[in-house]
Amino acid sequence: MHETLITAVLIYLALGIGAGMLSGLLGAGGGLVMVPGLMFLFHLDHTVNPAFMMHVAVGTSLASMIPITVRSLLSHLKRGVVFFAVYQKMLAGLLFGVLAGSVLAHFIHSIVLQVTFGLFVLTMAYALVRKQKDTVVKKLPGKWGSFAAGSLTGALTGLLGIGGSTYSVPFMVNRGVDMRVAVVTAIAFALTSSCIGAIIFMMTGMHVIGLPHWTIGYVLWPAWLGLSVGGIVIAPLGAKISHQISPQKLKIIFAIFLLFVSAHMLWV
């Protein structure tokens, strides 16, 4: 029993290293790696009831994103990136969205969440790389437009366990925000929304019958431990690399990564 638990934690540790790298590099919050990775592992070891696989993957991802994004955000702030203006503008919508999305996810079937995850990530990959029809750079929207954008970012976190960077980064970049600033802002969004989302997923899954041992609600704690430690250790390296790559190359890397994640989630 103990050997199996240790092996599982080591596997989750490796997954956390990948999540931490992408959190620091792309502002992805790690959820884009953790949710597909956890789904893959759950299908292999059959420890989670298929009816709850996506819920446990999302809840565990949200809880793991908290320490990873804290470490990643601190690494970026040490390099002098300023992001508070955009963050404050979209914060109210973000809070509303993550509350609504986290509660709604409890009532949606795992397969529906999985397909939604794959299709949305595919759409955002296209939005990030498509050529604009005009040369005029759009500005960030006003109060209600920012509320709507923040709500969608938060809802994605609550529903799918991702930091919202799949939407917020393309949204900000296409409106003239520097890629590096967009990445750091997305990390701040991920930290805020994952704190709220993780609590809600623990509460809504508390009385669900059929969840595996070592869970509190929809959060699987051996996975949380491995993911968090791996992510915390490697996130600063991702942040360092992101400041050595041009914004255009960073955008291409992000788009390729989104395509890979989408294909995996729609195929599994």
PDB file of C-alpha atoms in Angstrom:
ATOM      1  CA  MET A   1       0.000   0.000   0.000  1.00  0.00           C
ATOM      2  CA  HIS A   2       2.726   2.450   1.016  1.00  0.00           C
ATOM      3  CA  GLU A   3       4.895   1.506  -1.989  1.00  0.00           C
ATOM      4  CA  THR A   4       1.957   2.104  -4.330  1.00  0.00           C
ATOM      5  CA  LEU A   5       1.307   5.489  -2.728  1.00  0.00           C
ATOM      6  CA  ILE A   6       4.971   6.506  -3.032  1.00  0.00           C
ATOM      7  CA  THR A   7       5.046   5.448  -6.695  1.00  0.00           C
ATOM      8  CA  ALA A   8       1.913   7.472  -7.387  1.00  0.00           C
ATOM      9  CA  VAL A   9       3.380  10.571  -5.725  1.00  0.00           C
ATOM     10  CA  LEU A  10       6.569  10.242  -7.817  1.00  0.00           C
ATOM     11  CA  ILE A  11       4.523  10.041 -11.030  1.00  0.00           C
ATOM     12  CA  TYR A  12       2.547  13.108  -9.980  1.00  0.00           C
ATOM     13  CA  LEU A  13       5.845  14.824  -9.151  1.00  0.00           C
ATOM     14  CA  ALA A  14       7.002  14.390 -12.757  1.00  0.00           C
ATOM     15  CA  LEU A  15       3.686  15.768 -13.982  1.00  0.00           C
ATOM     16  CA  GLY A  16       4.076  18.730 -11.618  1.00  0.00           C
ATOM     17  CA  ILE A  17       7.493  19.527 -13.087  1.00  0.00           C
ATOM     18  CA  GLY A  18       5.909  19.889 -16.522  1.00  0.00           C
ATOM     19  CA  ALA A  19       3.082  21.977 -15.092  1.00  0.00           C
ATOM     20  CA  GLY A  20       5.482  24.280 -13.266  1.00  0.00           C
ATOM     21  CA  MET A  21       7.587  24.824 -16.367  1.00  0.00           C
ATOM     22  CA  LEU A  22       4.560  25.880 -18.406  1.00  0.00           C
ATOM     23  CA  SER A  23       3.223  28.040 -15.590  1.00  0.00           C
ATOM     24  CA  GLY A  24       6.407  30.069 -15.506  1.00  0.00           C
ATOM     25  CA  LEU A  25       6.926  30.052 -19.264  1.00  0.00           C
ATOM     26  CA  LEU A  26       3.403  30.679 -20.565  1.00  0.00           C
ATOM     27  CA  GLY A  27       1.292  31.778 -17.613  1.00  0.00           C
ATOM     28  CA  ALA A  28      -0.719  28.605 -18.059  1.00  0.00           C
ATOM     29  CA  GLY A  29      -1.195  28.034 -14.342  1.00  0.00           C
ATOM     30  CA  GLY A  30      -0.296  24.388 -14.924  1.00  0.00           C
ATOM     31  CA  GLY A  31      -3.880  23.248 -15.412  1.00  0.00           C
ATOM     32  CA  LEU A  32      -3.365  22.725 -19.126  1.00  0.00           C
ATOM     33  CA  VAL A  33      -0.816  20.043 -18.234  1.00  0.00           C
ATOM     34  CA  MET A  34      -2.313  18.722 -15.021  1.00  0.00           C
ATOM     35  CA  VAL A  35      -5.887  18.077 -16.177  1.00  0.00           C
ATOM     36  CA  PRO A  36      -4.958  16.072 -19.332  1.00  0.00           C
ATOM     37  CA  GLY A  37      -2.118  14.374 -17.435  1.00  0.00           C
ATOM     38  CA  LEU A  38      -4.356  13.345 -14.556  1.00  0.00           C
ATOM     39  CA  MET A  39      -7.030  12.093 -16.946  1.00  0.00           C
ATOM     40  CA  PHE A  40      -4.402   9.947 -18.687  1.00  0.00           C
ATOM     41  CA  LEU A  41      -3.189   8.483 -15.382  1.00  0.00           C
ATOM     42  CA  PHE A  42      -6.723   7.860 -14.117  1.00  0.00           C
ATOM     43  CA  HIS A  43      -7.514   5.905 -17.284  1.00  0.00           C
ATOM     44  CA  LEU A  44      -4.382   3.798 -16.753  1.00  0.00           C
ATOM     45  CA  ASP A  45      -4.749   2.858 -13.085  1.00  0.00           C
ATOM     46  CA  HIS A  46      -8.570   2.908 -12.812  1.00  0.00           C
ATOM     47  CA  THR A  47      -8.424   4.446  -9.327  1.00  0.00           C
ATOM     48  CA  VAL A  48     -11.146   6.987 -10.106  1.00  0.00           C
ATOM     49  CA  ASN A  49     -14.699   6.194 -11.166  1.00  0.00           C
ATOM     50  CA  PRO A  50     -15.101   7.311 -14.835  1.00  0.00           C
ATOM     51  CA  ALA A  51     -18.176   9.310 -13.827  1.00  0.00           C
ATOM     52  CA  PHE A  52     -15.971  11.524 -11.621  1.00  0.00           C
ATOM     53  CA  MET A  53     -12.622  11.456 -13.470  1.00  0.00           C
ATOM     54  CA  MET A  54     -12.853  14.969 -14.875  1.00  0.00           C
ATOM     55  CA  HIS A  55     -14.189  16.361 -11.599  1.00  0.00           C
ATOM     56  CA  VAL A  56     -11.264  14.909  -9.602  1.00  0.00           C
ATOM     57  CA  ALA A  57      -8.782  16.052 -12.261  1.00  0.00           C
ATOM     58  CA  VAL A  58     -10.198  19.592 -12.186  1.00  0.00           C
ATOM     59  CA  GLY A  59     -10.419  19.807  -8.388  1.00  0.00           C
ATOM     60  CA  THR A  60      -6.893  18.459  -7.908  1.00  0.00           C
ATOM     61  CA  SER A  61      -5.572  20.764 -10.615  1.00  0.00           C
ATOM     62  CA  LEU A  62      -7.116  23.810  -8.939  1.00  0.00           C
ATOM     63  CA  ALA A  63      -5.644  22.931  -5.539  1.00  0.00           C
ATOM     64  CA  SER A  64      -2.208  22.275  -7.069  1.00  0.00           C
ATOM     65  CA  MET A  65      -2.249  25.541  -8.999  1.00  0.00           C
ATOM     66  CA  ILE A  66      -2.232  27.573  -5.778  1.00  0.00           C
ATOM     67  CA  PRO A  67       1.386  26.943  -4.641  1.00  0.00           C
ATOM     68  CA  ILE A  68       2.642  26.696  -8.234  1.00  0.00           C
ATOM     69  CA  THR A  69       1.222  30.065  -9.293  1.00  0.00           C
ATOM     70  CA  VAL A  70       2.441  31.761  -6.104  1.00  0.00           C
ATOM     71  CA  ARG A  71       5.993  30.611  -6.877  1.00  0.00           C
ATOM     72  CA  SER A  72       5.707  31.528 -10.544  1.00  0.00           C
ATOM     73  CA  LEU A  73       4.209  34.966  -9.858  1.00  0.00           C
ATOM     74  CA  LEU A  74       6.945  35.854  -7.368  1.00  0.00           C
ATOM     75  CA  SER A  75       9.602  34.863  -9.915  1.00  0.00           C
ATOM     76  CA  HIS A  76       8.110  37.192 -12.529  1.00  0.00           C
ATOM     77  CA  LEU A  77       7.615  40.096 -10.111  1.00  0.00           C
ATOM     78  CA  LYS A  78      11.304  39.974  -9.197  1.00  0.00           C
ATOM     79  CA  ARG A  79      11.984  40.781 -12.851  1.00  0.00           C
ATOM     80  CA  GLY A  80       9.966  43.987 -12.663  1.00  0.00           C
ATOM     81  CA  VAL A  81       6.899  43.066 -14.718  1.00  0.00           C
ATOM     82  CA  VAL A  82       3.921  45.344 -13.907  1.00  0.00           C
ATOM     83  CA  PHE A  83       0.469  43.834 -14.389  1.00  0.00           C
ATOM     84  CA  PHE A  84      -1.894  45.336 -11.787  1.00  0.00           C
ATOM     85  CA  ALA A  85      -3.800  47.678 -14.137  1.00  0.00           C
ATOM     86  CA  VAL A  86      -5.177  44.888 -16.328  1.00  0.00           C
ATOM     87  CA  TYR A  87      -5.701  42.584 -13.344  1.00  0.00           C
ATOM     88  CA  GLN A  88      -7.803  45.103 -11.416  1.00  0.00           C
ATOM     89  CA  LYS A  89      -9.901  45.883 -14.479  1.00  0.00           C
ATOM     90  CA  MET A  90     -11.026  42.249 -14.890  1.00  0.00           C
ATOM     91  CA  LEU A  91     -11.036  41.128 -11.230  1.00  0.00           C
ATOM     92  CA  ALA A  92     -14.774  41.520 -10.471  1.00  0.00           C
ATOM     93  CA  GLY A  93     -15.752  39.425 -13.480  1.00  0.00           C
ATOM     94  CA  LEU A  94     -13.108  36.834 -12.611  1.00  0.00           C
ATOM     95  CA  LEU A  95     -14.552  36.309  -9.132  1.00  0.00           C
ATOM     96  CA  PHE A  96     -18.092  35.983 -10.466  1.00  0.00           C
ATOM     97  CA  GLY A  97     -17.037  33.544 -13.180  1.00  0.00           C
ATOM     98  CA  VAL A  98     -15.064  31.165 -10.984  1.00  0.00           C
ATOM     99  CA  LEU A  99     -17.875  30.959  -8.431  1.00  0.00           C
ATOM    100  CA  ALA A 100     -20.457  30.184 -11.103  1.00  0.00           C
ATOM    101  CA  GLY A 101     -18.217  27.762 -13.016  1.00  0.00           C
ATOM    102  CA  SER A 102     -17.128  25.770  -9.959  1.00  0.00           C
ATOM    103  CA  VAL A 103     -20.694  25.209  -8.784  1.00  0.00           C
ATOM    104  CA  LEU A 104     -21.948  24.391 -12.293  1.00  0.00           C
ATOM    105  CA  ALA A 105     -19.192  21.801 -12.880  1.00  0.00           C
ATOM    106  CA  HIS A 106     -20.613  19.605 -10.108  1.00  0.00           C
ATOM    107  CA  PHE A 107     -23.775  19.031 -12.168  1.00  0.00           C
ATOM    108  CA  ILE A 108     -22.126  18.322 -15.554  1.00  0.00           C
ATOM    109  CA  HIS A 109     -21.056  14.829 -16.694  1.00  0.00           C
ATOM    110  CA  SER A 110     -17.322  14.132 -16.866  1.00  0.00           C
ATOM    111  CA  ILE A 111     -17.337  13.395 -20.620  1.00  0.00           C
ATOM    112  CA  VAL A 112     -19.092  16.684 -21.393  1.00  0.00           C
ATOM    113  CA  LEU A 113     -16.468  18.592 -19.404  1.00  0.00           C
ATOM    114  CA  GLN A 114     -13.667  16.741 -21.195  1.00  0.00           C
ATOM    115  CA  VAL A 115     -14.965  17.466 -24.711  1.00  0.00           C
ATOM    116  CA  THR A 116     -15.652  21.089 -23.764  1.00  0.00           C
ATOM    117  CA  PHE A 117     -12.059  21.352 -22.542  1.00  0.00           C
ATOM    118  CA  GLY A 118     -10.643  20.043 -25.830  1.00  0.00           C
ATOM    119  CA  LEU A 119     -12.824  22.159 -28.120  1.00  0.00           C
ATOM    120  CA  PHE A 120     -12.230  25.377 -26.222  1.00  0.00           C
ATOM    121  CA  VAL A 121      -8.459  24.971 -26.168  1.00  0.00           C
ATOM    122  CA  LEU A 122      -8.519  24.325 -29.932  1.00  0.00           C
ATOM    123  CA  THR A 123     -10.490  27.535 -30.485  1.00  0.00           C
ATOM    124  CA  MET A 124      -8.044  29.570 -28.416  1.00  0.00           C
ATOM    125  CA  ALA A 125      -5.051  28.195 -30.334  1.00  0.00           C
ATOM    126  CA  TYR A 126      -6.617  29.515 -33.525  1.00  0.00           C
ATOM    127  CA  ALA A 127      -7.438  32.883 -31.937  1.00  0.00           C
ATOM    128  CA  LEU A 128      -3.845  33.320 -30.793  1.00  0.00           C
ATOM    129  CA  VAL A 129      -2.175  32.809 -34.175  1.00  0.00           C
ATOM    130  CA  ARG A 130      -4.758  34.085 -36.676  1.00  0.00           C
ATOM    131  CA  LYS A 131      -3.865  37.223 -38.582  1.00  0.00           C
ATOM    132  CA  GLN A 132      -5.832  40.342 -37.767  1.00  0.00           C
ATOM    133  CA  LYS A 133      -7.868  41.813 -40.632  1.00  0.00           C
ATOM    134  CA  ASP A 134      -6.850  45.368 -39.774  1.00  0.00           C
ATOM    135  CA  THR A 135      -3.670  46.968 -38.548  1.00  0.00           C
ATOM    136  CA  VAL A 136      -5.338  48.927 -35.757  1.00  0.00           C
ATOM    137  CA  VAL A 137      -4.573  47.433 -32.363  1.00  0.00           C
ATOM    138  CA  LYS A 138      -7.708  46.980 -30.284  1.00  0.00           C
ATOM    139  CA  LYS A 139      -7.819  48.405 -26.792  1.00  0.00           C
ATOM    140  CA  LEU A 140      -8.981  46.637 -23.678  1.00  0.00           C
ATOM    141  CA  PRO A 141     -12.763  47.046 -23.296  1.00  0.00           C
ATOM    142  CA  GLY A 142     -14.538  49.243 -20.780  1.00  0.00           C
ATOM    143  CA  LYS A 143     -16.108  48.300 -17.461  1.00  0.00           C
ATOM    144  CA  TRP A 144     -18.713  45.806 -18.684  1.00  0.00           C
ATOM    145  CA  GLY A 145     -16.549  44.364 -21.430  1.00  0.00           C
ATOM    146  CA  SER A 146     -13.785  43.730 -18.904  1.00  0.00           C
ATOM    147  CA  PHE A 147     -16.329  42.172 -16.532  1.00  0.00           C
ATOM    148  CA  ALA A 148     -17.465  39.807 -19.292  1.00  0.00           C
ATOM    149  CA  ALA A 149     -13.878  38.873 -20.194  1.00  0.00           C
ATOM    150  CA  GLY A 150     -13.018  38.288 -16.539  1.00  0.00           C
ATOM    151  CA  SER A 151     -16.161  36.203 -16.065  1.00  0.00           C
ATOM    152  CA  LEU A 152     -15.232  33.912 -18.951  1.00  0.00           C
ATOM    153  CA  THR A 153     -11.691  33.544 -17.604  1.00  0.00           C
ATOM    154  CA  GLY A 154     -13.013  32.634 -14.156  1.00  0.00           C
ATOM    155  CA  ALA A 155     -15.679  30.298 -15.522  1.00  0.00           C
ATOM    156  CA  LEU A 156     -13.032  28.376 -17.463  1.00  0.00           C
ATOM    157  CA  THR A 157     -11.070  27.889 -14.266  1.00  0.00           C
ATOM    158  CA  GLY A 158     -14.096  26.712 -12.332  1.00  0.00           C
ATOM    159  CA  LEU A 159     -15.415  24.401 -15.049  1.00  0.00           C
ATOM    160  CA  LEU A 160     -12.208  22.989 -16.499  1.00  0.00           C
ATOM    161  CA  GLY A 161      -9.460  23.429 -13.886  1.00  0.00           C
ATOM    162  CA  ILE A 162      -7.279  25.666 -16.038  1.00  0.00           C
ATOM    163  CA  GLY A 163      -5.971  29.084 -15.074  1.00  0.00           C
ATOM    164  CA  GLY A 164      -7.910  30.807 -17.819  1.00  0.00           C
ATOM    165  CA  SER A 165      -4.750  31.660 -19.755  1.00  0.00           C
ATOM    166  CA  THR A 166      -6.114  29.837 -22.806  1.00  0.00           C
ATOM    167  CA  TYR A 167      -8.602  32.691 -23.116  1.00  0.00           C
ATOM    168  CA  SER A 168      -7.055  35.605 -21.226  1.00  0.00           C
ATOM    169  CA  VAL A 169      -3.612  35.540 -22.885  1.00  0.00           C
ATOM    170  CA  PRO A 170      -4.942  35.642 -26.499  1.00  0.00           C
ATOM    171  CA  PHE A 171      -7.553  38.202 -25.385  1.00  0.00           C
ATOM    172  CA  MET A 172      -4.948  40.549 -23.910  1.00  0.00           C
ATOM    173  CA  VAL A 173      -2.345  40.059 -26.650  1.00  0.00           C
ATOM    174  CA  ASN A 174      -4.899  40.788 -29.386  1.00  0.00           C
ATOM    175  CA  ARG A 175      -5.670  44.063 -27.590  1.00  0.00           C
ATOM    176  CA  GLY A 176      -2.151  45.386 -27.470  1.00  0.00           C
ATOM    177  CA  VAL A 177      -0.931  44.022 -24.131  1.00  0.00           C
ATOM    178  CA  ASP A 178       2.698  42.880 -24.235  1.00  0.00           C
ATOM    179  CA  MET A 179       2.988  39.087 -24.255  1.00  0.00           C
ATOM    180  CA  ARG A 180       5.099  39.023 -21.085  1.00  0.00           C
ATOM    181  CA  VAL A 181       2.666  41.282 -19.222  1.00  0.00           C
ATOM    182  CA  ALA A 182      -0.220  39.108 -20.433  1.00  0.00           C
ATOM    183  CA  VAL A 183       1.558  36.000 -19.115  1.00  0.00           C
ATOM    184  CA  VAL A 184       2.094  37.487 -15.640  1.00  0.00           C
ATOM    185  CA  THR A 185      -1.480  38.801 -15.512  1.00  0.00           C
ATOM    186  CA  ALA A 186      -2.742  35.329 -16.428  1.00  0.00           C
ATOM    187  CA  ILE A 187      -0.722  33.841 -13.559  1.00  0.00           C
ATOM    188  CA  ALA A 188      -2.339  36.319 -11.149  1.00  0.00           C
ATOM    189  CA  PHE A 189      -5.764  35.366 -12.530  1.00  0.00           C
ATOM    190  CA  ALA A 190      -4.911  31.686 -12.048  1.00  0.00           C
ATOM    191  CA  LEU A 191      -3.873  32.207  -8.430  1.00  0.00           C
ATOM    192  CA  THR A 192      -7.028  34.121  -7.527  1.00  0.00           C
ATOM    193  CA  SER A 193      -9.460  31.788  -9.251  1.00  0.00           C
ATOM    194  CA  SER A 194      -7.763  28.539  -8.188  1.00  0.00           C
ATOM    195  CA  CYS A 195      -8.031  29.491  -4.507  1.00  0.00           C
ATOM    196  CA  ILE A 196     -11.791  29.953  -4.813  1.00  0.00           C
ATOM    197  CA  GLY A 197     -12.326  27.030  -7.177  1.00  0.00           C
ATOM    198  CA  ALA A 198     -10.388  24.531  -5.045  1.00  0.00           C
ATOM    199  CA  ILE A 199     -12.480  25.339  -1.975  1.00  0.00           C
ATOM    200  CA  ILE A 200     -15.732  24.923  -3.910  1.00  0.00           C
ATOM    201  CA  PHE A 201     -14.614  21.596  -5.442  1.00  0.00           C
ATOM    202  CA  MET A 202     -13.729  20.274  -1.991  1.00  0.00           C
ATOM    203  CA  MET A 203     -17.141  21.319  -0.679  1.00  0.00           C
ATOM    204  CA  THR A 204     -19.290  20.065  -3.579  1.00  0.00           C
ATOM    205  CA  GLY A 205     -17.535  16.683  -3.679  1.00  0.00           C
ATOM    206  CA  MET A 206     -17.509  16.136   0.076  1.00  0.00           C
ATOM    207  CA  HIS A 207     -20.511  13.785   0.168  1.00  0.00           C
ATOM    208  CA  VAL A 208     -20.102  12.133  -3.242  1.00  0.00           C
ATOM    209  CA  ILE A 209     -20.061   8.324  -2.963  1.00  0.00           C
ATOM    210  CA  GLY A 210     -17.484   6.353  -4.966  1.00  0.00           C
ATOM    211  CA  LEU A 211     -14.477   8.668  -4.802  1.00  0.00           C
ATOM    212  CA  PRO A 212     -11.062   7.066  -4.088  1.00  0.00           C
ATOM    213  CA  HIS A 213      -9.224   7.129  -0.759  1.00  0.00           C
ATOM    214  CA  TRP A 214      -7.045  10.130   0.084  1.00  0.00           C
ATOM    215  CA  THR A 215      -9.560  12.629  -1.266  1.00  0.00           C
ATOM    216  CA  ILE A 216     -11.256  15.624   0.287  1.00  0.00           C
ATOM    217  CA  GLY A 217     -14.158  16.342  -1.995  1.00  0.00           C
ATOM    218  CA  TYR A 218     -12.837  16.231  -5.546  1.00  0.00           C
ATOM    219  CA  VAL A 219      -9.193  16.845  -4.516  1.00  0.00           C
ATOM    220  CA  LEU A 220      -6.852  13.811  -4.551  1.00  0.00           C
ATOM    221  CA  TRP A 221      -4.134  14.678  -2.040  1.00  0.00           C
ATOM    222  CA  PRO A 222      -1.288  12.341  -3.146  1.00  0.00           C
ATOM    223  CA  ALA A 223      -1.623  13.924  -6.580  1.00  0.00           C
ATOM    224  CA  TRP A 224      -1.719  17.396  -5.038  1.00  0.00           C
ATOM    225  CA  LEU A 225       1.513  16.738  -3.141  1.00  0.00           C
ATOM    226  CA  GLY A 226       3.457  15.522  -6.169  1.00  0.00           C
ATOM    227  CA  LEU A 227       2.092  18.169  -8.523  1.00  0.00           C
ATOM    228  CA  SER A 228       2.718  21.010  -6.085  1.00  0.00           C
ATOM    229  CA  VAL A 229       6.284  20.067  -5.175  1.00  0.00           C
ATOM    230  CA  GLY A 230       7.269  19.480  -8.803  1.00  0.00           C
ATOM    231  CA  GLY A 231       5.672  22.729  -9.912  1.00  0.00           C
ATOM    232  CA  ILE A 232       7.177  24.854  -7.151  1.00  0.00           C
ATOM    233  CA  VAL A 233      10.694  23.600  -7.866  1.00  0.00           C
ATOM    234  CA  ILE A 234      10.629  24.190 -11.626  1.00  0.00           C
ATOM    235  CA  ALA A 235       8.343  27.260 -12.058  1.00  0.00           C
ATOM    236  CA  PRO A 236      11.174  29.828 -11.594  1.00  0.00           C
ATOM    237  CA  LEU A 237      13.090  28.199 -14.462  1.00  0.00           C
ATOM    238  CA  GLY A 238      10.091  28.641 -16.745  1.00  0.00           C
ATOM    239  CA  ALA A 239       9.815  32.292 -15.734  1.00  0.00           C
ATOM    240  CA  LYS A 240      13.519  32.828 -16.465  1.00  0.00           C
ATOM    241  CA  ILE A 241      13.258  31.234 -19.914  1.00  0.00           C
ATOM    242  CA  SER A 242      10.184  33.324 -20.808  1.00  0.00           C
ATOM    243  CA  HIS A 243      12.226  36.508 -20.397  1.00  0.00           C
ATOM    244  CA  GLN A 244      14.869  35.185 -22.807  1.00  0.00           C
ATOM    245  CA  ILE A 245      12.435  34.398 -25.654  1.00  0.00           C
ATOM    246  CA  SER A 246      10.919  36.992 -27.988  1.00  0.00           C
ATOM    247  CA  PRO A 247       7.161  37.641 -27.561  1.00  0.00           C
ATOM    248  CA  GLN A 248       6.472  36.327 -31.080  1.00  0.00           C
ATOM    249  CA  LYS A 249       8.242  33.020 -30.412  1.00  0.00           C
ATOM    250  CA  LEU A 250       6.478  32.778 -27.063  1.00  0.00           C
ATOM    251  CA  LYS A 251       3.147  33.156 -28.859  1.00  0.00           C
ATOM    252  CA  ILE A 252       4.006  30.369 -31.330  1.00  0.00           C
ATOM    253  CA  ILE A 253       5.105  28.038 -28.517  1.00  0.00           C
ATOM    254  CA  PHE A 254       1.853  28.702 -26.682  1.00  0.00           C
ATOM    255  CA  ALA A 255      -0.259  27.996 -29.786  1.00  0.00           C
ATOM    256  CA  ILE A 256       1.533  24.695 -30.511  1.00  0.00           C
ATOM    257  CA  PHE A 257       1.081  23.645 -26.912  1.00  0.00           C
ATOM    258  CA  LEU A 258      -2.651  24.434 -27.054  1.00  0.00           C
ATOM    259  CA  LEU A 259      -3.059  22.316 -30.190  1.00  0.00           C
ATOM    260  CA  PHE A 260      -1.348  19.375 -28.503  1.00  0.00           C
ATOM    261  CA  VAL A 261      -3.528  19.619 -25.392  1.00  0.00           C
ATOM    262  CA  SER A 262      -6.717  19.887 -27.458  1.00  0.00           C
ATOM    263  CA  ALA A 263      -5.853  16.821 -29.531  1.00  0.00           C
ATOM    264  CA  HIS A 264      -5.093  14.798 -26.408  1.00  0.00           C
ATOM    265  CA  MET A 265      -8.336  15.652 -24.617  1.00  0.00           C
ATOM    266  CA  LEU A 266     -10.511  14.976 -27.668  1.00  0.00           C
ATOM    267  CA  TRP A 267      -8.720  11.689 -28.389  1.00  0.00           C
ATOM    268  CA  VAL A 268      -8.752  10.137 -24.875  1.00  0.00           C
TER     269      VAL A 268
END
